[in-house]
Amino acid sequence: MTAPVRPAQDMAALADAALILRSGGLVAMPTETVYGLAADAGNARAVARLYAAKGRPRFNPLIAHVADIETAERCGVFCDLSRRLAAAFWPGPLTLVLPRRTDAPVSDLATAGLDTVALRIPDHPAARALLAAFGGPLAAPSANPSGAVSPTTAQHVAEGLGDKIDLILDAGPCRVGVESTVVAIMDGKAVLLRPGGLPRAEIEAITGPLAAAGETAAPAAPGMLKSHYAPRAPLRLNALEPGAGEAYLGFGPGALEGALNLSPGADLAEAAANLFAYLRHLDAGAPRAIAVAPVPEAGLGEAINDRLRRAAAREDA
Ligand code: AMP
Ligand code: MG
């Protein structure tokens, strides 16, 4: 049986979604970044179902989504710096990895047994309404089979996971289009674990230069599999034109005429919002490879290039 798709604005659908979550079920919820697959973060059986539905390696910890700062403070230990980041960017596409409170209402399975917890207040009316109706943290990784391209529409969710979950809430395409930026606060210092929908420069305006994940965070950010965002076709990056049998994904005004273009006006926010849907679209044509135009590394370009490099790496873990 395939999961019903219901409008996220429908109050009855939201109430049903909260009931499903309370009884350990799985609901796909729209957020401003990508569609998340939500489960009760405090219910280890529900979280186990979530890992199974995604086919996700168990060592990969999940982000706990919360409705408000009060719930976040019940899960993680905030310091002055994390409080300032939360005040500046929540609700929004920033995930904070903080020391886990021993009495956090989050199962060990959701945090993969780590003594840290990843927290975010999403900036989407449907996600916030669902979190408020549910009344606790929801574990919600992207709503796609593990290793596949993240979903930015309800249709993408239905294609990948429709037969494995209980309900899909539809609020149209996601505004941001790439996952949240993940920042760990360790000993009062901010470390960038994953570039994402909140550009580095906005965070650094508050934290100063972010430390890189490489040096400190290898054990702290498990599950950053290289192949995490891969379409089936191989990717060729920084391609100025397609080769024989290749599909082309352009960027900016100079790109190949007639080819799909992430943003003809070279707008990185538009490119991020289109990225996953366009990769899916080209992949569906089963090309020999997808050749992708160079994308500048500035602002949201850091997250776009990170996802493209992971997709190109195709390393299975
Ligand atoms: P996703 O849910 O697919 O958006 O991925 C969540 C990201 O957050 C992954 O890269 C995880 O490795 C990272 N993450 C989640 N929880 C933690 C944690 N406690 N410590 C470090 N990284 C985390
Ligand atoms: Mg994902």
XYZ file of C-alpha atoms and ligand atoms in Angstrom:
341
model
C 0.000 0.000 0.000
C 1.282 3.423 -0.826
C 1.104 6.303 1.631
C -1.646 8.900 1.104
C -0.474 12.370 0.036
C -2.470 15.078 1.831
C -2.175 18.885 1.777
C -0.069 20.144 4.693
C -2.437 23.102 5.147
C -5.304 20.729 5.968
C -5.802 20.811 9.759
C -7.331 17.319 9.771
C -4.298 15.949 7.896
C -1.970 17.574 10.469
C -3.985 16.114 13.355
C -3.838 12.652 11.746
C -0.091 13.072 11.190
C 0.446 13.849 14.881
C -1.586 10.743 15.835
C 0.441 8.554 13.464
C 3.675 9.894 14.962
C 2.454 9.315 18.531
C 1.735 5.693 17.699
C 5.231 5.162 16.264
C 4.477 5.765 12.573
C 6.396 7.621 9.861
C 5.256 10.891 8.255
C 6.992 12.814 5.465
C 6.920 16.510 6.369
C 7.820 19.542 4.284
C 10.535 21.825 5.634
C 12.200 24.849 4.027
C 15.332 22.763 3.228
C 14.109 19.363 1.900
C 11.256 16.985 2.807
C 12.019 15.171 6.076
C 10.888 11.715 7.149
C 9.614 12.301 10.676
C 9.437 9.817 13.552
C 9.020 10.280 17.313
C 12.647 10.920 18.356
C 11.909 9.592 21.844
C 10.549 6.260 20.595
C 13.380 3.876 19.709
C 11.018 1.518 17.850
C 9.769 4.372 15.675
C 13.353 5.458 14.993
C 14.295 1.865 14.129
C 11.432 1.808 11.609
C 12.737 5.062 10.177
C 16.261 3.680 9.669
C 14.753 0.547 8.088
C 12.506 2.540 5.716
C 15.486 4.601 4.527
C 17.848 1.630 4.481
C 20.163 3.897 6.448
C 23.292 2.694 8.261
C 22.510 2.697 11.967
C 25.602 4.636 12.961
C 24.321 7.751 11.225
C 22.794 10.052 13.867
C 19.599 11.979 13.111
C 18.652 15.615 13.570
C 16.009 16.211 16.248
C 13.562 18.838 14.977
C 11.844 20.882 17.663
C 9.040 23.459 17.761
C 10.719 25.985 20.039
C 13.807 26.905 22.012
C 12.310 25.508 25.249
C 12.138 22.020 23.719
C 15.649 22.447 22.312
C 16.934 23.312 25.811
C 15.406 20.082 27.146
C 17.510 18.118 24.647
C 20.897 19.863 24.467
C 23.190 21.857 26.738
C 23.438 25.402 25.386
C 26.335 27.776 26.006
C 26.517 31.499 25.289
C 27.637 30.936 21.676
C 24.997 28.312 20.819
C 22.307 30.544 22.347
C 23.408 33.436 20.156
C 23.355 31.238 17.036
C 19.903 29.904 17.914
C 18.617 33.435 18.523
C 20.030 34.649 15.204
C 19.052 31.760 12.900
C 16.158 29.755 14.378
C 13.746 29.018 12.909
C 15.946 28.331 9.876
C 18.342 26.052 7.971
C 20.930 25.714 10.774
C 21.470 22.517 12.795
C 23.395 22.819 16.060
C 25.261 19.793 17.450
C 25.455 20.255 21.220
C 26.267 18.136 24.277
C 23.240 15.901 24.873
C 21.380 16.341 28.151
C 21.319 13.039 30.034
C 17.530 13.398 30.415
C 16.949 14.464 26.792
C 13.630 13.126 25.416
C 15.546 11.604 22.480
C 16.301 7.883 22.140
C 19.912 6.678 21.986
C 19.116 5.189 18.606
C 18.306 8.658 17.204
C 21.672 10.033 18.368
C 23.438 6.773 17.391
C 24.660 6.456 20.963
C 26.654 9.706 20.841
C 26.844 12.067 23.799
C 25.875 14.920 21.472
C 22.532 15.793 19.914
C 21.787 17.617 16.648
C 18.936 20.152 16.955
C 17.015 22.411 14.597
C 13.847 24.531 14.537
C 12.716 24.421 10.893
C 11.310 27.541 9.221
C 8.238 26.097 7.567
C 4.654 26.648 8.745
C 3.652 23.000 8.160
C 6.689 21.572 9.957
C 6.158 23.928 12.895
C 2.436 23.174 13.072
C 3.181 19.433 13.061
C 5.891 19.806 15.730
C 3.516 21.847 17.889
C 0.682 19.320 17.438
C 3.022 16.402 18.199
C 4.511 18.141 21.229
C 8.078 16.797 21.246
C 11.220 16.332 19.149
C 10.888 14.609 15.772
C 13.837 12.801 14.210
C 13.673 13.736 10.531
C 16.413 12.886 8.038
C 15.683 13.572 4.386
C 12.727 11.509 3.142
C 14.555 9.382 0.561
C 16.172 5.956 0.462
C 19.660 6.229 1.972
C 22.255 7.385 -0.539
C 19.727 8.787 -3.010
C 19.054 12.403 -3.967
C 17.085 14.331 -1.305
C 13.406 15.050 -2.071
C 12.252 18.618 -2.634
C 8.647 17.754 -3.561
C 6.000 15.383 -2.153
C 6.124 13.534 -5.490
C 9.851 12.756 -4.966
C 8.999 11.318 -1.534
C 6.212 9.159 -2.955
C 8.548 7.768 -5.655
C 11.280 6.776 -3.207
C 9.455 5.780 -0.022
C 5.721 5.745 -0.775
C 5.322 2.050 0.074
C 7.330 2.223 3.317
C 5.751 5.119 5.225
C 2.330 6.078 6.589
C 1.572 9.593 5.310
C 3.059 12.306 3.088
C 2.217 15.959 3.808
C 2.424 18.054 0.638
C 3.322 21.750 0.740
C 4.785 22.087 -2.745
C 8.485 22.535 -3.603
C 10.964 23.386 -0.826
C 12.136 26.997 -0.726
C 15.828 26.401 0.116
C 16.340 23.034 -1.593
C 19.521 21.827 0.150
C 19.852 20.406 3.666
C 20.642 22.493 6.726
C 24.123 23.710 7.598
C 25.420 21.582 10.507
C 27.573 23.353 13.097
C 28.951 21.676 16.226
C 29.716 23.748 19.293
C 32.644 22.138 21.081
C 34.328 23.772 24.072
C 32.835 27.121 23.096
C 34.162 26.845 19.513
C 32.056 26.484 16.359
C 32.991 23.727 13.870
C 31.407 23.388 10.408
C 30.368 19.719 10.018
C 28.351 20.159 6.819
C 27.820 23.172 4.562
C 24.134 23.745 3.813
C 21.248 26.144 3.365
C 22.643 28.815 5.689
C 25.770 30.309 4.073
C 29.018 30.153 6.059
C 29.505 33.943 6.012
C 26.249 34.554 7.918
C 27.372 32.189 10.671
C 30.919 33.555 10.771
C 29.515 37.051 11.327
C 28.623 35.725 14.793
C 31.226 33.014 15.449
C 34.299 34.322 13.659
C 36.078 31.863 11.298
C 34.534 28.376 11.561
C 36.895 25.481 12.243
C 36.841 22.790 9.526
C 35.245 19.419 10.247
C 38.301 17.468 9.081
C 40.608 18.105 12.032
C 38.315 17.726 14.999
C 35.041 16.200 13.966
C 35.777 12.921 12.176
C 34.362 10.811 15.005
C 31.749 13.441 15.841
C 30.157 13.499 12.395
C 29.703 9.880 11.473
C 27.602 9.071 8.475
C 28.901 11.823 6.254
C 29.151 9.192 3.559
C 30.767 10.477 0.414
C 28.069 8.930 -1.772
C 25.218 10.426 0.247
C 23.469 12.377 -2.465
C 24.093 10.293 -5.576
C 21.879 9.899 -8.646
C 22.336 6.603 -10.566
C 24.226 8.202 -13.456
C 27.844 9.171 -12.765
C 28.484 12.888 -12.390
C 31.203 14.841 -14.171
C 31.871 18.169 -12.477
C 33.148 21.507 -13.789
C 32.104 20.490 -17.295
C 31.949 23.304 -19.843
C 29.944 21.143 -22.263
C 28.463 17.618 -22.392
C 30.352 14.718 -23.961
C 28.684 12.032 -26.110
C 25.715 10.464 -24.329
C 25.949 12.873 -21.402
C 23.131 15.015 -20.062
C 24.106 18.594 -19.236
C 23.228 20.689 -16.203
C 24.143 24.318 -16.736
C 24.644 27.287 -14.445
C 24.640 30.959 -15.331
C 24.084 32.956 -18.530
C 26.964 31.432 -20.556
C 25.671 27.847 -20.305
C 24.747 25.589 -23.198
C 21.649 26.851 -25.010
C 18.586 24.633 -24.486
C 20.130 22.601 -21.625
C 18.579 22.470 -18.163
C 20.075 25.355 -16.161
C 20.258 25.564 -12.339
C 19.977 29.327 -12.610
C 20.305 31.177 -15.931
C 20.785 34.406 -13.923
C 23.554 32.799 -11.779
C 21.477 33.159 -8.590
C 22.873 30.620 -6.087
C 19.655 30.521 -4.004
C 17.691 29.614 -7.122
C 20.342 27.017 -8.043
C 20.126 25.394 -4.587
C 16.345 25.215 -4.794
C 16.536 23.525 -8.234
C 19.535 21.241 -7.591
C 17.971 17.965 -6.453
C 14.887 18.147 -8.696
C 17.069 18.794 -11.770
C 19.509 15.955 -10.895
C 16.503 13.632 -10.575
C 15.049 14.823 -13.854
C 18.292 14.244 -15.787
C 18.923 10.913 -14.021
C 15.494 9.670 -15.128
C 16.665 9.830 -18.752
C 19.400 7.251 -17.875
C 22.233 9.241 -19.501
C 25.775 7.841 -19.691
C 26.740 10.607 -17.260
C 25.491 13.971 -16.021
C 27.952 16.739 -16.846
C 27.567 19.726 -14.503
C 28.757 23.249 -15.195
C 31.113 24.925 -12.701
C 29.279 26.542 -9.787
C 31.056 29.303 -7.823
C 32.048 28.372 -4.267
C 30.669 31.598 -2.698
C 27.668 31.690 -0.338
C 25.244 28.806 -1.005
C 27.693 27.590 -3.664
C 29.661 25.864 -0.888
C 26.675 23.605 -0.074
C 25.822 23.048 -3.752
C 29.415 22.012 -4.572
C 29.563 19.806 -1.455
C 26.474 17.871 -2.629
C 27.792 17.666 -6.201
C 31.186 16.325 -5.038
C 29.488 13.696 -2.852
C 27.253 12.656 -5.732
C 30.288 12.441 -8.023
C 32.307 10.372 -5.531
C 29.824 7.464 -5.563
C 31.714 5.691 -2.808
C 29.562 3.145 -1.085
C 30.294 2.689 2.565
P 20.391 14.340 7.498
O 19.478 13.967 8.627
O 20.376 13.329 6.382
O 20.186 15.743 7.045
O 21.863 14.254 8.086
C 22.132 14.704 9.382
C 23.545 15.183 9.459
O 23.804 15.647 10.780
C 24.542 14.071 9.172
O 25.599 14.587 8.427
C 24.985 13.642 10.546
O 26.261 13.050 10.540
C 24.918 14.958 11.320
N 24.652 14.728 12.733
C 23.488 14.410 13.304
N 23.634 14.225 14.638
C 24.933 14.442 14.903
C 25.723 14.417 16.075
N 25.201 14.118 17.271
N 27.005 14.691 15.977
C 27.541 14.995 14.780
N 26.874 15.047 13.637
C 25.581 14.781 13.682
Mg 19.812 12.903 3.171
